[in-house]
Short mmCIF file of C-alpha atoms (C1' of nucleotides) in Angstrom, two decimals:
data_model
loop_
_atom_site.label_atom_id
_atom_site.label_comp_id
_atom_site.label_asym_id
_atom_site.label_seq_id
_atom_site.Cartn_x
_atom_site.Cartn_y
_atom_site.Cartn_z
CA MET A 1 -104.42 -21.59 -80.49
CA LYS A 2 -103.34 -18.89 -82.90
CA SER A 3 -101.61 -15.85 -81.51
CA LEU A 4 -103.74 -12.92 -82.64
CA PRO A 5 -103.88 -9.36 -81.44
CA LEU A 6 -106.87 -10.01 -79.28
CA HIS A 7 -108.88 -7.51 -77.34
CA ILE A 8 -111.31 -8.67 -74.71
CA GLU A 9 -113.74 -6.15 -73.31
CA ILE A 10 -115.14 -6.74 -69.87
CA ASP A 11 -118.52 -5.52 -68.69
CA PRO A 12 -118.23 -2.44 -66.38
CA ALA A 13 -120.22 -4.35 -63.74
CA PHE A 14 -116.95 -6.06 -62.82
CA TYR A 15 -114.88 -2.99 -62.00
CA CYS A 16 -115.06 0.57 -60.65
CA LYS A 17 -112.49 1.81 -63.16
CA ASN A 18 -111.47 -0.21 -66.19
CA PRO A 19 -108.08 -1.81 -65.42
CA ASP A 20 -107.45 -2.25 -69.14
CA SER A 21 -107.44 1.54 -69.58
CA THR A 22 -104.34 2.47 -67.56
CA GLU A 23 -100.83 1.36 -66.84
CA LEU A 24 -101.63 0.84 -63.16
CA GLY A 25 -104.80 -1.06 -64.01
CA ARG A 26 -102.92 -3.48 -66.26
CA LYS A 27 -100.25 -3.89 -63.60
CA ILE A 28 -102.98 -4.78 -61.08
CA ILE A 29 -104.18 -7.55 -63.39
CA THR A 30 -100.71 -8.89 -64.20
CA TYR A 31 -99.53 -8.94 -60.60
CA SER A 32 -102.77 -10.19 -59.09
CA ILE A 33 -102.75 -13.22 -61.41
CA ASP A 34 -99.25 -13.96 -60.22
CA MET A 35 -99.96 -13.42 -56.53
CA ILE A 36 -103.23 -15.37 -56.42
CA ASP A 37 -101.44 -18.24 -58.10
CA LYS A 38 -98.58 -18.11 -55.61
CA LEU A 39 -100.38 -17.31 -52.34
CA GLY A 40 -103.83 -18.70 -53.03
CA PHE A 41 -106.91 -16.52 -52.97
CA GLU A 42 -107.35 -16.53 -49.17
CA ALA A 43 -103.86 -15.22 -48.40
CA PHE A 44 -103.94 -12.74 -51.27
CA THR A 45 -104.68 -9.15 -50.11
CA PHE A 46 -104.80 -5.74 -51.76
CA ARG A 47 -102.16 -4.57 -49.30
CA LYS A 48 -99.70 -7.23 -50.47
CA LEU A 49 -100.63 -6.59 -54.09
CA ALA A 50 -100.06 -2.84 -53.67
CA LYS A 51 -96.70 -3.45 -52.07
CA SER A 52 -95.55 -5.77 -54.87
CA ILE A 53 -96.66 -3.26 -57.51
CA GLY A 54 -95.18 -0.31 -55.65
CA SER A 55 -98.54 1.35 -55.30
CA THR A 56 -101.09 1.73 -52.50
CA GLU A 57 -104.16 -0.06 -51.27
CA SER A 58 -106.44 2.91 -51.92
CA SER A 59 -105.27 3.14 -55.54
CA ILE A 60 -106.26 -0.49 -56.09
CA TYR A 61 -109.64 0.08 -54.50
CA ARG A 62 -110.34 2.61 -57.23
CA TYR A 63 -110.27 -0.22 -59.74
CA PHE A 64 -111.99 -2.99 -57.82
CA GLU A 65 -114.47 -2.96 -54.94
CA ASN A 66 -112.62 -5.82 -53.26
CA LYS A 67 -110.58 -8.91 -54.02
CA HIS A 68 -113.65 -10.97 -54.77
CA ALA A 69 -114.63 -8.56 -57.55
CA LEU A 70 -111.12 -8.85 -58.94
CA LEU A 71 -111.41 -12.65 -59.00
CA ALA A 72 -114.78 -12.31 -60.74
CA TYR A 73 -113.11 -10.04 -63.32
CA LEU A 74 -110.47 -12.69 -64.00
CA PHE A 75 -113.20 -15.33 -64.21
CA CYS A 76 -115.07 -13.24 -66.77
CA TRP A 77 -111.90 -12.53 -68.73
CA TYR A 78 -111.06 -16.23 -68.85
CA TRP A 79 -114.50 -17.18 -70.14
CA SER A 80 -114.52 -14.38 -72.69
CA TRP A 81 -111.22 -15.68 -73.91
CA LYS A 82 -112.52 -19.27 -74.07
CA GLU A 83 -115.64 -18.08 -75.86
CA TYR A 84 -113.47 -16.41 -78.45
CA GLN A 85 -111.47 -19.61 -78.90
CA LEU A 86 -114.68 -21.62 -79.26
CA VAL A 87 -116.13 -19.32 -81.90
CA PHE A 88 -112.85 -19.14 -83.75
CA ALA A 89 -112.30 -22.91 -83.76
CA THR A 90 -115.81 -24.00 -84.69
CA ASN A 91 -117.08 -21.23 -86.95
CA ASN A 92 -116.00 -22.80 -90.19
CA LEU A 93 -116.78 -26.39 -89.24
CA GLU A 94 -119.70 -28.16 -90.85
CA ASP A 95 -119.89 -31.47 -89.07
CA PRO A 96 -121.61 -31.20 -85.65
CA GLY A 97 -119.52 -34.06 -84.28
CA THR A 98 -116.27 -32.35 -85.15
CA LYS A 99 -117.57 -29.10 -83.68
CA LEU A 100 -118.49 -30.72 -80.40
CA LYS A 101 -115.19 -32.56 -80.23
CA GLU A 102 -113.25 -29.34 -80.79
CA ALA A 103 -115.32 -27.59 -78.14
CA ILE A 104 -114.62 -30.28 -75.56
CA ARG A 105 -110.94 -30.09 -76.37
CA ILE A 106 -110.92 -26.33 -75.81
CA LEU A 107 -112.82 -26.69 -72.53
CA THR A 108 -110.80 -29.54 -71.07
CA GLU A 109 -107.24 -29.39 -72.34
CA GLU A 110 -104.36 -27.84 -70.49
CA VAL A 111 -103.40 -24.27 -71.31
CA THR A 112 -99.70 -24.33 -72.13
CA GLU A 113 -99.16 -21.27 -74.26
CA ASP A 114 -99.20 -17.69 -73.10
CA SER A 115 -99.90 -15.65 -76.16
CA SER A 116 -103.06 -13.67 -76.66
CA VAL A 117 -102.80 -10.60 -74.46
CA SER A 118 -99.56 -8.96 -73.50
CA TYR A 119 -100.24 -8.31 -69.84
CA ILE A 120 -102.20 -11.47 -69.03
CA ASN A 121 -100.46 -14.77 -68.56
CA GLU A 122 -103.03 -17.30 -69.74
CA VAL A 123 -101.15 -20.31 -68.37
CA THR A 124 -101.17 -18.88 -64.86
CA LEU A 125 -104.73 -17.66 -65.25
CA HIS A 126 -105.81 -21.17 -66.16
CA ARG A 127 -104.27 -22.48 -62.95
CA ILE A 128 -106.20 -19.85 -61.00
CA ILE A 129 -109.42 -20.83 -62.73
CA ILE A 130 -108.81 -24.47 -61.80
CA ALA A 131 -108.01 -23.75 -58.16
CA GLU A 132 -110.08 -20.67 -57.37
CA SER A 133 -112.92 -20.13 -59.81
CA ALA A 134 -115.51 -22.08 -57.83
CA LYS A 135 -115.04 -19.43 -55.15
CA VAL A 136 -116.54 -16.87 -57.51
CA TYR A 137 -119.96 -18.49 -57.29
CA LEU A 138 -119.80 -20.48 -54.03
CA THR A 139 -120.79 -17.46 -51.93
CA LYS A 140 -123.88 -16.06 -50.33
CA ALA A 141 -123.66 -13.16 -52.77
CA VAL A 142 -124.17 -15.41 -55.80
CA ASP A 143 -127.75 -14.30 -56.51
CA THR A 144 -126.97 -10.59 -56.36
CA GLU A 145 -123.91 -11.11 -58.50
CA ASN A 146 -125.88 -13.18 -60.95
CA GLU A 147 -128.29 -10.27 -61.34
CA LYS A 148 -125.34 -7.99 -62.03
CA GLY A 149 -124.42 -10.28 -64.92
CA TYR A 150 -121.30 -11.85 -63.42
CA PHE A 151 -122.05 -15.21 -65.04
CA ARG A 152 -123.39 -14.09 -68.40
CA VAL A 153 -120.34 -15.11 -70.42
CA TYR A 154 -120.00 -18.45 -68.64
CA LYS A 155 -123.67 -19.19 -69.32
CA ARG A 156 -123.20 -18.27 -72.97
CA VAL A 157 -120.33 -20.75 -73.25
CA VAL A 158 -122.42 -23.50 -71.66
CA SER A 159 -125.32 -22.68 -73.92
CA ARG A 160 -123.18 -22.57 -77.07
CA VAL A 161 -121.53 -25.93 -76.46
CA GLY A 162 -124.87 -27.35 -75.34
CA SER A 163 -126.30 -26.37 -78.71
CA PHE A 164 -123.54 -28.32 -80.47
CA ALA A 165 -124.64 -31.38 -78.52
CA LEU A 166 -128.24 -30.74 -79.56
CA GLU A 167 -127.19 -30.52 -83.21
CA LEU A 168 -125.95 -34.07 -82.88
CA ASN A 169 -128.97 -35.28 -80.96
CA PRO A 170 -131.91 -32.83 -80.81
CA ASP A 171 -133.71 -35.10 -78.36
CA TYR A 172 -130.98 -35.03 -75.76
CA GLU A 173 -132.55 -34.00 -72.46
CA PHE A 174 -129.67 -32.55 -70.44
CA PRO A 175 -127.32 -30.47 -72.61
CA HIS A 176 -126.56 -27.83 -69.98
CA MET A 177 -125.97 -30.38 -67.26
CA LEU A 178 -123.65 -32.21 -69.63
CA VAL A 179 -121.57 -29.14 -70.50
CA SER A 180 -121.32 -27.75 -66.97
CA THR A 181 -120.30 -31.23 -65.83
CA ILE A 182 -117.55 -31.27 -68.44
CA ILE A 183 -116.27 -27.86 -67.38
CA GLU A 184 -116.47 -28.20 -63.59
CA GLY A 185 -115.47 -31.86 -63.75
CA SER A 186 -112.39 -31.27 -65.85
CA HIS A 187 -111.23 -28.48 -63.54
CA ALA A 188 -111.62 -30.80 -60.56
CA GLN A 189 -109.67 -33.52 -62.39
CA ARG A 190 -106.77 -31.17 -63.12
CA PHE A 191 -106.66 -30.15 -59.47
CA PHE A 192 -106.88 -33.75 -58.28
CA SER A 193 -104.18 -34.77 -60.73
CA ASP A 194 -101.78 -32.39 -58.98
CA HIS A 195 -102.87 -32.86 -55.37
CA LEU A 196 -105.12 -35.89 -54.85
CA PRO A 197 -104.14 -38.21 -57.69
CA SER A 198 -106.06 -41.22 -56.42
CA LEU A 199 -109.28 -39.34 -57.20
CA THR A 200 -108.45 -39.31 -60.90
CA ASP A 201 -106.73 -41.38 -63.59
CA THR A 202 -104.30 -39.06 -65.28
CA GLU A 203 -101.04 -40.21 -66.84
CA THR A 204 -98.42 -37.82 -68.13
CA GLY A 205 -98.67 -37.06 -71.82
CA LYS A 206 -101.77 -39.18 -72.36
CA GLN A 207 -104.43 -36.46 -72.38
CA ASN A 208 -106.70 -38.65 -70.29
CA ILE A 209 -108.90 -35.77 -69.15
CA VAL A 210 -109.69 -34.70 -72.70
CA ARG A 211 -110.20 -38.35 -73.68
CA PHE A 212 -112.45 -39.14 -70.74
CA TYR A 213 -114.78 -36.16 -71.28
CA THR A 214 -114.85 -36.62 -75.04
CA GLU A 215 -115.78 -40.30 -74.84
CA MET A 216 -118.21 -39.66 -72.00
CA THR A 217 -119.97 -36.94 -73.98
CA PHE A 218 -120.35 -38.81 -77.24
CA LYS A 219 -121.53 -41.99 -75.54
CA THR A 220 -123.91 -40.05 -73.31
CA ILE A 221 -125.69 -38.18 -76.08
CA ALA A 222 -125.77 -41.09 -78.51
CA ARG A 223 -129.32 -42.13 -79.37
CA MET B 1 -132.24 -44.47 -45.61
CA LYS B 2 -133.04 -46.46 -42.53
CA SER B 3 -132.89 -44.73 -39.22
CA LEU B 4 -130.38 -46.68 -37.19
CA PRO B 5 -128.51 -45.78 -34.04
CA LEU B 6 -125.41 -44.83 -35.92
CA HIS B 7 -122.06 -43.90 -34.55
CA ILE B 8 -119.48 -42.32 -36.74
CA GLU B 9 -115.96 -41.99 -35.43
CA ILE B 10 -113.74 -39.31 -36.83
CA ASP B 11 -109.96 -39.53 -37.03
CA PRO B 12 -108.25 -37.41 -34.31
CA ALA B 13 -106.29 -35.62 -37.04
CA PHE B 14 -109.38 -33.47 -37.55
CA TYR B 15 -109.71 -32.08 -34.05
CA CYS B 16 -107.76 -31.04 -30.94
CA LYS B 17 -110.40 -32.45 -28.63
CA ASN B 18 -113.12 -34.81 -29.82
CA PRO B 19 -116.35 -32.77 -30.16
CA ASP B 20 -118.39 -35.97 -29.96
CA SER B 21 -117.14 -36.54 -26.39
CA THR B 22 -118.72 -33.57 -24.60
CA GLU B 23 -121.89 -31.53 -24.46
CA LEU B 24 -120.07 -28.39 -25.60
CA GLY B 25 -118.38 -30.27 -28.41
CA ARG B 26 -121.69 -31.57 -29.75
CA LYS B 27 -123.16 -28.08 -29.47
CA ILE B 28 -120.26 -26.73 -31.51
CA ILE B 29 -121.10 -29.19 -34.28
CA THR B 30 -124.85 -28.60 -34.19
CA TYR B 31 -124.60 -24.82 -34.18
CA SER B 32 -121.75 -24.58 -36.65
CA ILE B 33 -123.72 -26.59 -39.22
CA ASP B 34 -126.55 -24.15 -38.78
CA MET B 35 -124.43 -21.03 -38.90
CA ILE B 36 -122.31 -22.05 -41.88
CA ASP B 37 -125.51 -22.81 -43.75
CA LYS B 38 -127.01 -19.44 -42.86
CA LEU B 39 -124.00 -17.12 -43.09
CA GLY B 40 -121.81 -18.97 -45.55
CA PHE B 41 -118.33 -20.17 -44.63
CA GLU B 42 -116.61 -16.81 -45.19
CA ALA B 43 -118.83 -14.85 -42.80
CA PHE B 44 -118.85 -17.65 -40.22
CA THR B 45 -116.47 -17.00 -37.31
CA PHE B 46 -115.69 -18.71 -34.02
CA ARG B 47 -116.61 -15.48 -32.24
CA LYS B 48 -120.13 -15.54 -33.69
CA LEU B 49 -120.42 -19.28 -33.06
CA ALA B 50 -119.36 -18.85 -29.42
CA LYS B 51 -121.90 -16.09 -28.94
CA SER B 52 -124.74 -18.17 -30.36
CA ILE B 53 -123.81 -21.15 -28.20
CA GLY B 54 -123.30 -19.00 -25.12
CA SER B 55 -119.66 -20.02 -24.83
CA THR B 56 -116.38 -18.36 -25.66
CA GLU B 57 -113.97 -18.25 -28.56
CA SER B 58 -111.17 -19.83 -26.56
CA SER B 59 -113.35 -22.76 -25.57
CA ILE B 60 -114.06 -23.50 -29.23
CA TYR B 61 -110.37 -23.28 -30.08
CA ARG B 62 -109.85 -26.14 -27.66
CA TYR B 63 -111.83 -28.37 -30.04
CA PHE B 64 -110.70 -27.11 -33.43
CA GLU B 65 -107.54 -25.36 -34.57
CA ASN B 66 -109.58 -22.99 -36.74
CA LYS B 67 -112.76 -22.83 -38.79
CA HIS B 68 -111.14 -24.58 -41.73
CA ALA B 69 -110.43 -27.63 -39.56
CA LEU B 70 -114.04 -27.61 -38.43
CA LEU B 71 -115.21 -27.61 -42.04
CA ALA B 72 -112.84 -30.49 -42.76
CA TYR B 73 -114.34 -32.35 -39.81
CA LEU B 74 -117.84 -31.89 -41.24
CA PHE B 75 -116.56 -33.00 -44.65
CA CYS B 76 -115.10 -36.14 -43.13
CA TRP B 77 -118.26 -36.83 -41.13
CA TYR B 78 -120.39 -36.47 -44.25
CA TRP B 79 -118.26 -38.89 -46.23
CA SER B 80 -118.11 -41.39 -43.40
CA TRP B 81 -121.90 -41.27 -43.30
CA LYS B 82 -122.14 -41.71 -47.07
CA GLU B 83 -119.67 -44.58 -46.91
CA TYR B 84 -121.85 -46.27 -44.33
CA GLN B 85 -124.90 -45.80 -46.53
CA LEU B 86 -123.03 -47.21 -49.51
CA VAL B 87 -121.88 -50.30 -47.64
CA PHE B 88 -125.30 -50.83 -46.10
CA ALA B 89 -127.17 -50.47 -49.40
CA THR B 90 -124.90 -52.57 -51.59
CA ASN B 91 -123.61 -55.26 -49.26
CA ASN B 92 -126.30 -57.80 -50.02
CA LEU B 93 -126.60 -57.04 -53.72
CA GLU B 94 -125.31 -59.53 -56.25
CA ASP B 95 -125.76 -57.82 -59.57
CA PRO B 96 -122.96 -55.30 -60.27
CA GLY B 97 -125.32 -53.13 -62.31
CA THR B 98 -127.78 -52.80 -59.45
CA LYS B 99 -124.94 -52.07 -57.06
CA LEU B 100 -123.58 -49.30 -59.22
CA LYS B 101 -127.02 -47.85 -59.76
CA GLU B 102 -127.68 -47.77 -56.02
CA ALA B 103 -124.31 -46.17 -55.40
CA ILE B 104 -124.98 -43.40 -57.91
CA ARG B 105 -128.36 -42.77 -56.32
CA ILE B 106 -126.76 -42.42 -52.89
CA LEU B 107 -124.10 -40.07 -54.23
CA THR B 108 -126.35 -37.84 -56.29
CA GLU B 109 -129.81 -37.71 -54.75
CA GLU B 110 -131.04 -34.98 -52.46
CA VAL B 111 -130.82 -35.57 -48.71
CA THR B 112 -134.31 -34.95 -47.34
CA GLU B 113 -134.39 -36.84 -44.11
CA ASP B 114 -132.63 -35.96 -40.92
CA SER B 115 -132.34 -39.14 -38.96
CA SER B 116 -129.10 -40.86 -38.20
CA VAL B 117 -127.38 -38.86 -35.51
CA SER B 118 -129.20 -36.79 -32.93
CA TYR B 119 -127.08 -33.70 -32.92
CA ILE B 120 -126.27 -33.54 -36.63
CA ASN B 121 -128.82 -32.31 -39.13
CA GLU B 122 -127.98 -34.25 -42.28
CA VAL B 123 -130.21 -32.16 -44.52
CA THR B 124 -128.41 -28.96 -43.56
CA LEU B 125 -125.04 -30.70 -43.66
CA HIS B 126 -125.73 -31.80 -47.21
CA ARG B 127 -126.40 -28.19 -48.21
CA ILE B 128 -123.08 -27.21 -46.66
CA ILE B 129 -121.31 -29.97 -48.54
CA ILE B 130 -122.83 -28.72 -51.79
CA ALA B 131 -121.97 -25.08 -51.20
CA GLU B 132 -118.74 -25.25 -49.19
CA SER B 133 -117.00 -28.61 -49.46
CA ALA B 134 -114.80 -27.64 -52.39
CA LYS B 135 -113.24 -25.08 -50.04
CA VAL B 136 -111.86 -27.94 -47.96
CA TYR B 137 -109.45 -28.93 -50.71
CA LEU B 138 -109.15 -25.78 -52.83
CA THR B 139 -106.43 -24.32 -50.59
CA LYS B 140 -102.69 -24.03 -50.58
CA ALA B 141 -102.67 -26.36 -47.55
CA VAL B 142 -104.17 -29.26 -49.52
CA ASP B 143 -100.95 -31.29 -49.71
CA THR B 144 -100.19 -31.01 -46.00
CA GLU B 145 -103.78 -31.85 -45.17
CA ASN B 146 -103.74 -34.76 -47.55
CA GLU B 147 -100.72 -36.13 -45.69
CA LYS B 148 -102.65 -35.79 -42.43
CA GLY B 149 -105.33 -38.04 -43.93
CA TYR B 150 -108.04 -35.41 -44.43
CA PHE B 151 -109.22 -37.03 -47.66
CA ARG B 152 -108.88 -40.71 -46.75
CA VAL B 153 -112.59 -41.41 -46.41
CA TYR B 154 -113.50 -39.48 -49.54
CA LYS B 155 -110.88 -41.43 -51.48
CA ARG B 156 -112.24 -44.69 -50.11
CA VAL B 157 -115.72 -43.79 -51.35
CA VAL B 158 -114.38 -42.96 -54.80
CA SER B 159 -112.40 -46.18 -54.86
CA ARG B 160 -115.35 -48.30 -53.68
CA VAL B 161 -117.77 -46.99 -56.27
CA GLY B 162 -115.04 -47.11 -58.88
CA SER B 163 -114.66 -50.82 -58.17
CA PHE B 164 -118.38 -51.33 -58.81
CA ALA B 165 -117.87 -49.80 -62.24
CA LEU B 166 -114.93 -52.12 -62.83
CA GLU B 167 -117.05 -55.13 -61.89
CA LEU B 168 -119.31 -54.22 -64.78
CA ASN B 169 -116.48 -53.48 -67.15
CA PRO B 170 -113.02 -54.55 -65.96
CA ASP B 171 -111.42 -52.86 -68.95
CA TYR B 172 -112.79 -49.45 -68.18
CA GLU B 173 -109.88 -47.01 -68.12
CA PHE B 174 -111.09 -44.14 -65.92
CA PRO B 175 -113.10 -45.37 -62.93
CA HIS B 176 -111.83 -42.75 -60.47
CA MET B 177 -112.31 -39.90 -62.89
CA LEU B 178 -115.82 -41.15 -63.52
CA VAL B 179 -116.77 -41.32 -59.85
CA SER B 180 -115.21 -38.04 -58.82
CA THR B 181 -116.95 -36.43 -61.79
CA ILE B 182 -120.27 -37.85 -60.58
CA ILE B 183 -119.72 -36.51 -57.07
CA GLU B 184 -118.31 -33.08 -57.84
CA GLY B 185 -120.57 -32.69 -60.85
CA SER B 186 -123.77 -33.51 -58.99
CA HIS B 187 -122.88 -31.07 -56.20
CA ALA B 188 -122.35 -28.35 -58.80
CA GLN B 189 -125.67 -29.22 -60.44
CA ARG B 190 -127.56 -28.91 -57.15
CA PHE B 191 -125.96 -25.54 -56.52
CA PHE B 192 -126.67 -24.35 -60.07
CA SER B 193 -130.24 -25.57 -59.80
CA ASP B 194 -130.79 -23.16 -56.89
CA HIS B 195 -128.74 -20.20 -58.09
CA LEU B 196 -127.74 -20.43 -61.76
CA PRO B 197 -130.46 -22.59 -63.28
CA SER B 198 -129.48 -21.99 -66.89
CA LEU B 199 -126.31 -23.99 -66.22
CA THR B 200 -128.32 -27.12 -65.53
CA ASP B 201 -131.54 -28.88 -66.57
CA THR B 202 -133.38 -29.67 -63.37
CA GLU B 203 -137.15 -29.86 -63.11
CA THR B 204 -138.95 -30.17 -59.81
CA GLY B 205 -139.80 -33.69 -58.83
CA LYS B 206 -138.13 -35.27 -61.85
CA GLN B 207 -134.85 -36.38 -60.29
CA ASN B 208 -132.95 -35.21 -63.35
CA ILE B 209 -129.62 -35.08 -61.58
CA VAL B 210 -129.81 -38.72 -60.53
CA ARG B 211 -131.07 -39.68 -63.98
CA PHE B 212 -128.38 -37.73 -65.82
CA TYR B 213 -125.48 -39.23 -63.84
CA THR B 214 -126.95 -42.73 -63.92
CA GLU B 215 -127.44 -42.73 -67.69
CA MET B 216 -124.12 -41.01 -68.24
CA THR B 217 -122.30 -43.62 -66.17
CA PHE B 218 -123.83 -46.71 -67.73
CA LYS B 219 -123.40 -45.42 -71.25
CA THR B 220 -119.84 -44.32 -70.53
CA ILE B 221 -118.60 -47.62 -69.16
CA ALA B 222 -120.50 -49.79 -71.66
CA ARG B 223 -118.16 -51.87 -73.77
"C1'" DG C 1 -97.09 26.46 -72.38
"C1'" DC C 2 -100.05 26.72 -68.56
"C1'" DA C 3 -104.28 26.12 -65.81
"C1'" DA C 4 -107.68 22.82 -64.66
"C1'" DA C 5 -108.88 18.31 -64.17
"C1'" DT C 6 -107.75 13.81 -63.07
"C1'" DA C 7 -105.03 10.06 -61.22
"C1'" DT C 8 -102.04 8.45 -57.92
"C1'" DA C 9 -99.41 8.31 -53.52
"C1'" DA C 10 -98.93 8.96 -48.61
"C1'" DT C 11 -100.81 8.67 -44.41
"C1'" DA C 12 -104.11 7.78 -40.95
"C1'" DG C 13 -107.77 5.54 -38.90
"C1'" DT C 14 -111.51 2.02 -37.68
"C1'" DA C 15 -114.13 -2.17 -36.99
"C1'" DA C 16 -113.71 -6.99 -37.52
"C1'" DT C 17 -110.99 -11.25 -37.86
"C1'" DG C 18 -108.03 -14.78 -36.32
"C1'" DC C 19 -105.82 -15.95 -33.15
"C1'" DT C 20 -103.03 -16.55 -28.08
"C1'" DA C 21 -102.51 -16.04 -23.13
"C1'" DT C 22 -103.84 -15.73 -18.32
"C1'" DC C 23 -106.49 -16.66 -14.58
"C1'" DA C 24 -110.82 -17.60 -12.13
"C1'" DT C 25 -114.52 -20.74 -11.71
"C1'" DT C 26 -117.07 -24.78 -12.47
"C1'" DT C 27 -117.55 -29.70 -13.14
"C1'" DT C 28 -115.82 -34.27 -13.20
"C1'" DT C 29 -113.31 -38.17 -11.31
"C1'" DA C 30 -110.47 -40.88 -8.55
"C1'" DT D 1 -113.20 -34.38 -0.72
"C1'" DA D 2 -109.02 -33.11 -3.01
"C1'" DA D 3 -106.96 -33.06 -7.48
"C1'" DA D 4 -107.53 -32.76 -12.23
"C1'" DA D 5 -109.80 -31.26 -16.13
"C1'" DA D 6 -112.91 -28.36 -18.61
"C1'" DT D 7 -114.97 -24.08 -19.26
"C1'" DG D 8 -115.66 -19.05 -18.90
"C1'" DA D 9 -114.12 -14.26 -18.57
"C1'" DT D 10 -111.16 -11.00 -19.98
"C1'" DA D 11 -107.43 -8.98 -22.38
"C1'" DG D 12 -104.48 -8.30 -26.02
"C1'" DC D 13 -102.19 -8.29 -30.61
"C1'" DA D 14 -101.18 -8.53 -35.57
"C1'" DT D 15 -103.61 -8.62 -39.76
"C1'" DT D 16 -107.50 -7.75 -42.81
"C1'" DA D 17 -110.76 -5.12 -45.18
"C1'" DC D 18 -111.87 -1.32 -45.85
"C1'" DT D 19 -112.69 4.49 -45.86
"C1'" DA D 20 -111.17 9.18 -45.66
"C1'" DT D 21 -108.08 13.12 -46.27
"C1'" DT D 22 -104.69 15.55 -48.23
"C1'" DA D 23 -100.55 16.13 -51.04
"C1'" DT D 24 -98.31 15.35 -55.31
"C1'" DA D 25 -97.89 13.92 -59.92
"C1'" DT D 26 -99.66 13.51 -64.61
"C1'" DT D 27 -102.67 14.31 -68.32
"C1'" DT D 28 -105.57 17.21 -71.16
"C1'" DG D 29 -107.72 20.97 -73.16
"C1'" DC D 30 -107.30 25.71 -74.40
#
DNA sequence: GCAAATATAATAGTAATGCTATCATTTTTA
DNA sequence: TAAAAATGATAGCATTACTATTATATTTGC
């Protein structure tokens, strides 16, 4: 992915005070990405975060209602970033097959370069998305949060890539199921690859996850 | 599924004291399934569980180290039950295609009948598996727990169904990835169907999830 | 350059969670 | 029927997930 001066704006529903607007806010994002990655979401607390930043719990609460809202913010940021990549990479492509292939690559490949935004480490963020993002929606609050628009960007990504599949085969019945399977499936595979390798078939350097989901998709939607 | 007097034995690694061996233990299982379903895993506590059973926190701690271990127990029980169903339904089948089709049905269809074990409600348990089971492995403790054998049964299921796929096409490169995608994917689809329907394509009574994963699988492994 | 507004830090406090420990009382079993 | 085992009652403690108050910086608008 190209390194461009990129600015991602997040819907105010995700925060009390925009973390992108102040030094402390940006520090909260930078350090929380690091801490969630290191401690895991359960052991991560605002108290620990405050201590590592050299600030206080109450200051952090001015930016986010609680740690779940912060995770949702990161989730939204990640999908806004992916959406941007998708648009950028497919805008000028004519052939629907190439477009879909590019999209699957963007959704399933490893993130290895930290480039786009100065205070956000995309490589670490991707690891958090793999290990923690299901926790954003696997809660009893999912319906309320859905109403607040927490999943709007994610849905837009699924819908966009689903429409690429429909360009190839307008009769295909399950485009959303296909795309959300690719996304959630590939995250699971990356996690399994690191921790429960017998549940997957990855081999170093062979891009098997990208290959599997690409082949699966094209065979599945073929008429 | 047939209603048989079924006994599922769970590896002692999952508990301090076998809940299947006493009245209180069985009550813990029955009520915890209910409470986790109603409150969600985060809001579920041993204190609340004890109160609803009419027992005490310390008594419950004699059976399970903590609520995460209890969830892991339920996860293991569920997969042992599914493994039994898989063996039972495919044992006498000759045709590899039929076997694989049956297996996918068992892995992806809704659980609507509560039958096998008196004190375990399989319908509710299935809802818990859909909404909470990822939390069993999405933790920092996953590697330690893997060493303790927490995922042995789940792996065996993936390996068994993977081998059905290989019977159909011995050259297929990604059998484990395929099966774990079917399992994790179909759970996500059932959750999305209830809470984020635009991420899936379900229609009442049409068994779209089973159909999607069946078609996907056969097309994907076709030579 | 200074007052007013705003943001942050420091500190305290509270209810709930996630345990552990002790001891009394049942219940089981040998 | 005595000993062993399981359960219940009670207490306690460190941590979590907040909320509130006040003091101190920092920004900004005039």
